[in-house]
Amino acid sequence: MGVILSGLAVILPRPVLAVNATTGPAGHGPEHWVSGTAVLNYRVDFENLAGVGAAPAQVARVSVPIDASLDVASFRLGNAGFGGIAGHSIAVPANRTVFDNGGIFYSDLGLYVQYTAGIDPVSRLATFTFTTLDVNRQPPTDPLVGFLPPNDTSGRGQGFITFSIRARADAEEGAVVSTTASIRFDQNVPLVTGPAQNTLDTHAPTSQVVPPVLPQGGDDYALALSSDDGLGSGVGTIDLFVSADGAPYALAASGPAAVLDTLSLPSGHVYAVYSRATDHVGLLEPAKLQPDVIVDLTSGTLGVDPGGHAALPALAITAVVGSRVKFALAATARVTATVFDLQGRPVRALASGATFAAGEHTLVIPWGDTGPGVCFVEVRAAEHRAMRRVVRLR
């Protein structure tokens, strides 16, 4: 058109402006860690920078290549806008991958502005275009007419686009996602923004209460915790869950992995304990089916003397004599029974989902070549659990 038009990308909100940049998730730490399952939100802000040129921009096109670690099928458009704080918002309906507002007339400009956006899944390129149309819905013939004037303190020369996307399901742990945008005003040379970079954490952390659990005086016991997040963002917090005498597990303590080291366990009960870790991007360790460790305080002294209690009236272990375990059910139920060692590891399966009628029943522990020592038997029926200590003398 014979007129040099201006346009440089900037980050909003003001007053801090960073030329040629795209904003993405803040993430955790200097690597900007994000969860591999999270929705990642991006925004590109652009500005017809005063002092570079003197004419309004008629067309502004933002192009965003999609990083190889991101899933183009999960791409969704967000809202857009132009004209600064007192400007014009373009609301994009939810769950859209393509959009065309058809051209909206803005009376303060005396112009139509058509906004189109979408993604090409083959080329992996998302494109967002603002186009000026005159009152006849045609491109203006006057090069000094356009939707985006040179910017001033009102922000009228600014605009933005937004979109969201997720990581691929097979993205690698530690993969760096880099997102840039190319911004072109009319026929000027495109301006490439600086990258918004994030590192993907795709695996949940692991943790374990490591025996022994040592008395510290009163009801307090010292714990040794082991946790790991592989190549990820690191373990943030650990929750400790405790079951007393086979009752349902309940959250007993929670805190930073490096701080959580004591648990209150009143004497007179058999406790099953396990830990569950959460990393710095919110990925949660899967729930555990077995305890990390079993703590026997039925005599008031750690690991001494037999004892135990029924978990709930619907299910009770009534006696443990030698290799025989007697239990009672209030109603017919499918039963699972397992023998654990002191570290919470299963060593014998006594029942695996067999149906038992209401009443009392007996299971036999197949000791085989198991030597003398202390272990525990757990019986589950529906949502009920019962646990008792077993002493193997020979």
Coordinates of C-alpha atoms in Angstrom, one line a residue:
M1 CA 0.0 0.0 0.0
G2 CA 3.1 2.3 0.0
V3 CA 2.7 3.1 3.7
I4 CA 5.0 1.5 6.3
L5 CA 2.8 0.3 9.2
S6 CA 4.1 -0.6 12.7
G7 CA 3.5 -3.5 15.0
L8 CA 5.5 -5.1 17.8
A9 CA 4.3 -7.9 20.2
V10 CA 4.2 -7.0 23.9
I11 CA 3.1 -8.7 27.1
L12 CA 0.2 -7.3 29.0
P13 CA -0.8 -6.2 31.5
R14 CA 1.0 -2.9 31.7
P15 CA 3.2 -1.2 32.9
V16 CA 5.8 -3.9 32.3
L17 CA 6.2 -4.4 28.6
A18 CA 8.4 -7.1 27.0
V19 CA 8.7 -6.8 23.3
N20 CA 8.4 -10.0 21.3
A21 CA 7.1 -12.4 23.9
T22 CA 4.3 -14.9 24.4
T23 CA 2.9 -15.7 27.9
G24 CA 2.1 -19.2 29.0
P25 CA 1.6 -21.1 32.3
A26 CA 3.8 -19.7 35.1
G27 CA 4.6 -23.3 36.3
H28 CA 6.8 -24.3 39.2
G29 CA 10.4 -23.2 39.7
P30 CA 12.9 -22.0 37.2
E31 CA 12.0 -24.8 34.8
H32 CA 8.4 -23.7 34.9
W33 CA 7.2 -27.2 35.5
V34 CA 3.6 -28.0 34.6
S35 CA 1.5 -31.2 34.9
G36 CA 1.3 -33.4 31.8
T37 CA -2.4 -33.6 32.5
A38 CA -3.1 -29.9 32.9
V39 CA -4.8 -27.5 30.5
L40 CA -2.1 -25.1 29.4
N41 CA -3.4 -21.6 28.7
Y42 CA -1.5 -19.2 26.4
R43 CA -1.9 -15.5 25.4
V44 CA -0.3 -13.5 22.7
D45 CA -0.5 -9.7 23.1
F46 CA 0.4 -7.3 20.2
E47 CA 0.8 -3.6 19.8
N48 CA 0.9 -1.2 17.0
L49 CA 3.9 0.6 18.5
A50 CA 3.8 4.4 18.3
G51 CA 6.9 5.9 16.9
V52 CA 7.7 3.1 14.6
G53 CA 5.0 4.0 12.1
A54 CA 2.1 6.4 11.8
A55 CA -0.7 4.4 10.2
P56 CA -3.3 2.1 11.7
A57 CA -3.0 -1.6 11.0
Q58 CA -5.8 -3.0 8.7
V59 CA -4.9 -6.6 9.2
A60 CA -3.1 -8.3 12.2
R61 CA -2.3 -12.0 11.9
V62 CA -0.9 -14.1 14.8
S63 CA 0.5 -17.5 13.9
V64 CA 1.5 -20.0 16.5
P65 CA 3.3 -23.3 15.7
I66 CA 2.3 -26.1 18.0
D67 CA 5.1 -27.8 19.9
A68 CA 5.6 -31.5 19.1
S69 CA 4.9 -32.4 22.7
L70 CA 1.4 -30.8 22.6
D71 CA -1.8 -32.5 21.4
V72 CA -3.4 -30.6 18.5
A73 CA -6.6 -32.5 19.1
S74 CA -6.9 -30.8 22.5
F75 CA -6.5 -27.3 21.1
R76 CA -9.3 -24.9 22.0
L77 CA -9.8 -21.2 21.2
G78 CA -10.2 -18.6 23.9
N79 CA -11.4 -15.0 23.9
A80 CA -9.7 -12.2 22.0
G81 CA -9.8 -8.5 21.9
F82 CA -8.3 -5.2 20.9
G83 CA -8.3 -1.5 21.8
G84 CA -6.9 -1.7 25.3
I85 CA -8.7 -1.6 28.6
A86 CA -11.7 0.4 27.2
G87 CA -11.6 -1.6 24.0
H88 CA -13.5 -4.4 22.4
S89 CA -13.8 -8.0 23.6
I90 CA -14.4 -10.9 21.3
A91 CA -16.2 -13.7 23.1
V92 CA -15.5 -17.1 21.6
P93 CA -18.0 -19.9 22.5
A94 CA -16.5 -22.7 24.6
N95 CA -15.0 -25.8 23.0
R96 CA -14.3 -24.3 19.6
T97 CA -11.3 -25.2 17.4
V98 CA -12.4 -22.7 14.6
F99 CA -14.2 -19.4 14.8
D100 CA -15.4 -16.6 12.6
N101 CA -17.4 -13.7 14.0
G102 CA -18.6 -12.7 10.6
G103 CA -17.5 -9.1 11.0
I104 CA -18.8 -6.9 13.9
F105 CA -19.5 -3.2 13.3
Y106 CA -17.8 -0.9 15.9
S107 CA -19.4 2.5 15.9
D108 CA -16.5 4.2 17.6
L109 CA -14.3 3.1 14.7
G110 CA -16.9 3.4 11.9
L111 CA -15.6 0.0 10.7
Y112 CA -16.3 -3.7 10.8
V113 CA -13.7 -6.0 12.3
Q114 CA -13.7 -9.7 11.3
Y115 CA -12.0 -12.1 13.6
T116 CA -11.2 -15.6 12.4
A117 CA -9.2 -18.3 14.2
G118 CA -8.4 -21.9 13.9
I119 CA -5.8 -24.7 13.7
D120 CA -4.5 -26.8 10.9
P121 CA -3.8 -30.2 12.5
V122 CA -1.6 -31.3 9.7
S123 CA 0.8 -28.4 9.7
R124 CA 0.3 -27.9 13.4
L125 CA -0.2 -24.2 12.9
A126 CA -2.8 -22.1 14.8
T127 CA -3.8 -18.8 13.1
F128 CA -5.7 -15.8 14.5
T129 CA -6.6 -13.0 12.1
F130 CA -8.1 -9.5 12.7
T131 CA -9.3 -7.9 9.4
T132 CA -10.6 -4.4 8.9
L133 CA -13.7 -4.0 6.6
D134 CA -15.4 -0.7 5.6
V135 CA -19.1 0.0 5.8
N136 CA -19.6 -2.0 2.6
R137 CA -17.8 -5.0 4.3
Q138 CA -14.8 -4.6 1.9
P139 CA -11.1 -4.0 2.6
P140 CA -10.6 -0.2 3.0
T141 CA -9.0 1.5 0.0
D142 CA -7.6 4.3 2.2
P143 CA -4.3 3.1 3.8
L144 CA -4.8 5.4 6.8
V145 CA -8.0 3.6 7.8
G146 CA -7.6 0.5 10.0
F147 CA -8.9 -1.1 13.2
L148 CA -5.6 -0.8 15.2
P149 CA -4.2 2.7 15.5
P150 CA -0.7 3.5 16.7
N151 CA -0.7 2.9 20.5
D152 CA -1.0 5.6 23.2
T153 CA -1.5 5.7 26.9
S154 CA -5.1 4.5 26.5
G155 CA -3.9 1.2 25.0
R156 CA -6.0 1.6 21.9
G157 CA -3.2 0.2 19.7
Q158 CA -3.1 -3.1 21.6
G159 CA -4.8 -6.5 21.0
F160 CA -4.6 -10.1 22.2
I161 CA -5.6 -13.6 21.4
T162 CA -5.8 -16.7 23.8
F163 CA -6.0 -20.4 23.4
S164 CA -5.6 -23.6 25.5
I165 CA -4.0 -27.0 24.8
R166 CA -2.9 -30.1 26.6
A167 CA 0.3 -32.2 26.4
R168 CA 0.2 -35.4 24.4
A169 CA -0.6 -38.5 26.4
D170 CA 2.8 -40.0 25.4
A171 CA 4.8 -36.8 26.1
E172 CA 8.1 -37.6 27.8
E173 CA 8.9 -36.7 31.4
G174 CA 11.1 -33.6 31.4
A175 CA 10.2 -32.5 27.8
V176 CA 10.5 -28.8 27.3
V177 CA 7.5 -27.2 25.6
S178 CA 8.4 -24.0 23.7
T179 CA 5.7 -21.8 22.3
T180 CA 6.3 -18.8 20.1
A181 CA 4.1 -16.5 18.0
S182 CA 4.7 -14.8 14.6
I183 CA 2.8 -11.4 14.4
R184 CA 2.3 -9.7 11.1
F185 CA 0.7 -6.3 10.5
D186 CA -0.5 -5.9 6.9
Q187 CA 2.3 -6.6 4.5
N188 CA 5.1 -5.9 7.0
V189 CA 7.8 -8.4 7.9
P190 CA 6.5 -10.8 10.6
L191 CA 7.8 -10.3 14.1
V192 CA 8.6 -13.5 16.1
T193 CA 7.9 -13.3 19.8
G194 CA 10.2 -14.7 22.5
P195 CA 9.3 -18.2 23.6
A196 CA 7.1 -19.2 26.5
Q197 CA 8.7 -22.4 27.9
N198 CA 7.5 -25.0 30.3
T199 CA 8.8 -28.4 31.4
L200 CA 6.4 -31.3 31.5
D201 CA 6.0 -33.5 34.6
T202 CA 4.1 -36.6 33.3
H203 CA 4.5 -39.1 36.2
A204 CA 3.1 -39.1 39.7
P205 CA 5.5 -39.3 42.6
T206 CA 6.0 -42.3 44.9
S207 CA 6.5 -42.5 48.7
Q208 CA 6.8 -45.0 51.5
V209 CA 6.9 -45.2 55.2
V210 CA 10.2 -47.1 55.9
P211 CA 10.3 -49.3 59.0
P212 CA 11.1 -49.3 61.8
V213 CA 8.7 -46.9 63.4
L214 CA 10.4 -45.8 66.6
P215 CA 8.9 -44.6 69.9
Q216 CA 9.8 -41.0 70.9
G217 CA 7.9 -40.8 74.2
G218 CA 4.2 -40.6 75.0
D219 CA 2.1 -41.3 71.9
D220 CA 4.7 -39.9 69.4
Y221 CA 6.5 -42.2 67.0
A222 CA 9.3 -41.2 64.6
L223 CA 8.9 -42.0 60.9
A224 CA 11.4 -42.5 58.2
L225 CA 9.9 -41.4 54.8
S226 CA 11.2 -42.3 51.4
S227 CA 9.9 -40.3 48.4
D228 CA 10.8 -39.8 44.8
D229 CA 9.5 -37.9 41.7
G230 CA 11.9 -39.2 39.1
L231 CA 12.8 -36.5 36.6
G232 CA 9.8 -34.5 37.6
S233 CA 9.1 -31.3 39.6
G234 CA 9.9 -32.9 43.0
V235 CA 7.8 -34.1 45.9
G236 CA 5.9 -31.3 47.5
T237 CA 3.8 -32.7 50.3
I238 CA 3.1 -36.1 51.9
D239 CA -0.1 -37.3 53.5
L240 CA -0.1 -40.1 56.1
F241 CA -3.1 -42.3 56.3
V242 CA -3.7 -44.6 59.4
S243 CA -6.1 -47.4 60.1
A244 CA -6.6 -48.5 63.7
D245 CA -7.6 -52.1 64.3
G246 CA -8.8 -52.5 60.7
A247 CA -11.1 -49.5 60.6
P248 CA -11.2 -47.4 57.4
Y249 CA -8.0 -45.4 56.7
A250 CA -8.1 -41.7 57.7
L251 CA -5.8 -38.8 57.1
A252 CA -3.6 -38.5 60.2
A253 CA -1.0 -36.0 59.2
S254 CA 0.1 -33.9 56.2
G255 CA 3.0 -31.7 55.4
P256 CA 6.2 -31.0 53.4
A257 CA 8.2 -34.1 52.6
A258 CA 11.2 -32.8 54.5
V259 CA 9.3 -31.9 57.6
L260 CA 6.8 -34.7 58.2
D261 CA 8.6 -37.1 60.6
T262 CA 6.4 -37.7 63.6
L263 CA 3.0 -39.5 64.0
S264 CA 0.8 -39.7 67.1
L265 CA -0.3 -43.3 67.8
P266 CA -2.1 -43.9 71.1
S267 CA -1.3 -47.3 72.6
G268 CA -3.6 -50.3 72.7
H269 CA -4.2 -50.7 68.9
V270 CA -2.8 -52.2 65.8
Y271 CA -2.1 -49.5 63.2
A272 CA -1.7 -49.9 59.4
V273 CA 0.1 -46.8 58.0
Y274 CA 0.8 -45.7 54.4
S275 CA 2.0 -42.5 52.8
R276 CA 0.8 -40.7 49.7
A277 CA 2.8 -38.0 48.0
T278 CA 1.9 -35.0 45.9
D279 CA 4.4 -33.3 43.7
H280 CA 4.9 -29.6 43.0
V281 CA 2.5 -29.6 40.0
G282 CA -0.3 -31.4 41.8
L283 CA 0.2 -34.9 40.5
L284 CA -0.9 -37.3 43.2
E285 CA 0.5 -40.7 44.0
P286 CA -2.1 -43.4 43.4
A287 CA -4.0 -44.7 46.4
K288 CA -2.4 -47.8 47.9
L289 CA -4.1 -51.2 48.4
Q290 CA -1.6 -52.3 51.1
P291 CA 0.0 -50.5 54.1
D292 CA 3.6 -49.4 54.1
V293 CA 4.1 -50.6 57.6
I294 CA 2.1 -52.1 60.5
V295 CA 2.6 -50.8 64.1
D296 CA 1.4 -53.1 66.9
L297 CA 0.7 -51.2 70.1
T298 CA -1.8 -53.6 71.7
S299 CA 0.3 -54.0 74.8
G300 CA 1.4 -50.4 75.1
T301 CA 4.9 -51.6 74.0
L302 CA 5.9 -51.6 70.3
G303 CA 5.6 -55.1 68.8
V304 CA 4.9 -57.1 72.0
D305 CA 2.1 -59.4 73.1
P306 CA -0.9 -60.6 71.0
G307 CA -4.2 -58.7 70.8
G308 CA -6.5 -56.8 68.5
H309 CA -10.0 -55.7 68.0
A310 CA -12.9 -56.0 65.5
A311 CA -13.0 -53.3 62.8
L312 CA -16.8 -52.9 62.6
P313 CA -19.7 -54.9 64.0
A314 CA -20.4 -56.1 60.4
L315 CA -17.1 -57.9 60.4
A316 CA -14.9 -59.2 63.3
I317 CA -11.9 -61.5 63.6
T318 CA -13.1 -63.5 66.7
A319 CA -10.0 -65.6 67.3
V320 CA -6.5 -66.5 66.0
V321 CA -5.3 -69.9 67.3
G322 CA -2.2 -71.4 65.7
S323 CA -2.8 -71.4 62.0
R324 CA -6.5 -71.0 62.3
V325 CA -8.2 -67.6 61.8
K326 CA -11.9 -67.3 62.9
F327 CA -14.0 -64.4 61.6
A328 CA -17.7 -63.5 61.8
L329 CA -19.9 -61.8 59.2
A330 CA -23.2 -60.0 59.9
A331 CA -24.3 -60.6 56.3
T332 CA -23.3 -62.5 53.2
A333 CA -20.3 -60.9 51.6
R334 CA -17.3 -61.5 49.3
V335 CA -14.2 -61.9 51.4
T336 CA -10.5 -61.2 50.9
A337 CA -8.1 -62.3 53.5
T338 CA -4.3 -61.7 53.5
V339 CA -1.4 -62.2 55.8
F340 CA 1.2 -59.4 56.0
D341 CA 4.6 -59.1 57.5
L342 CA 5.8 -56.2 59.7
Q343 CA 6.7 -54.2 56.7
G344 CA 3.1 -54.4 55.3
R345 CA 4.1 -56.8 52.6
P346 CA 1.6 -59.6 51.7
V347 CA 3.0 -63.0 52.3
R348 CA 0.0 -65.3 52.2
A349 CA -3.4 -65.1 50.5
L350 CA -6.2 -66.9 52.5
A351 CA -9.2 -65.8 50.5
S352 CA -9.5 -63.9 47.2
G353 CA -13.1 -62.7 46.8
A354 CA -14.9 -65.9 47.7
T355 CA -18.5 -65.5 49.0
F356 CA -19.1 -66.3 52.6
A357 CA -22.6 -66.5 54.3
A358 CA -23.5 -64.6 57.5
G359 CA -22.0 -66.3 60.5
E360 CA -18.7 -67.5 61.8
H361 CA -16.0 -69.0 59.5
T362 CA -12.5 -70.4 59.8
L363 CA -9.5 -69.9 57.5
V364 CA -6.3 -71.8 57.7
I365 CA -2.9 -70.1 57.2
P366 CA -0.6 -72.3 55.0
W367 CA 2.6 -71.5 56.8
G368 CA 4.8 -73.8 54.6
D369 CA 8.4 -73.1 55.4
T370 CA 7.7 -69.8 57.1
G371 CA 9.8 -69.4 60.3
P372 CA 8.8 -68.1 63.7
G373 CA 7.9 -64.4 64.1
V374 CA 5.1 -61.8 64.2
C375 CA 2.7 -61.1 61.3
F376 CA -0.8 -59.8 60.7
V377 CA -3.9 -61.1 59.1
E378 CA -6.4 -58.7 57.5
V379 CA -9.9 -59.7 56.5
R380 CA -12.0 -57.5 54.1
A381 CA -15.7 -57.7 53.4
A382 CA -17.3 -55.0 51.3
E383 CA -16.2 -51.7 52.9
H384 CA -15.3 -53.4 56.2
R385 CA -11.8 -54.4 57.4
A386 CA -10.5 -56.3 60.4
M387 CA -6.9 -56.9 61.4
R388 CA -5.3 -59.1 64.1
R389 CA -1.7 -60.0 65.0
V390 CA -0.5 -63.5 64.5
V391 CA 2.5 -65.0 66.4
R392 CA 4.2 -67.9 64.6
L393 CA 6.1 -69.8 67.3
R394 CA 7.8 -72.5 65.2

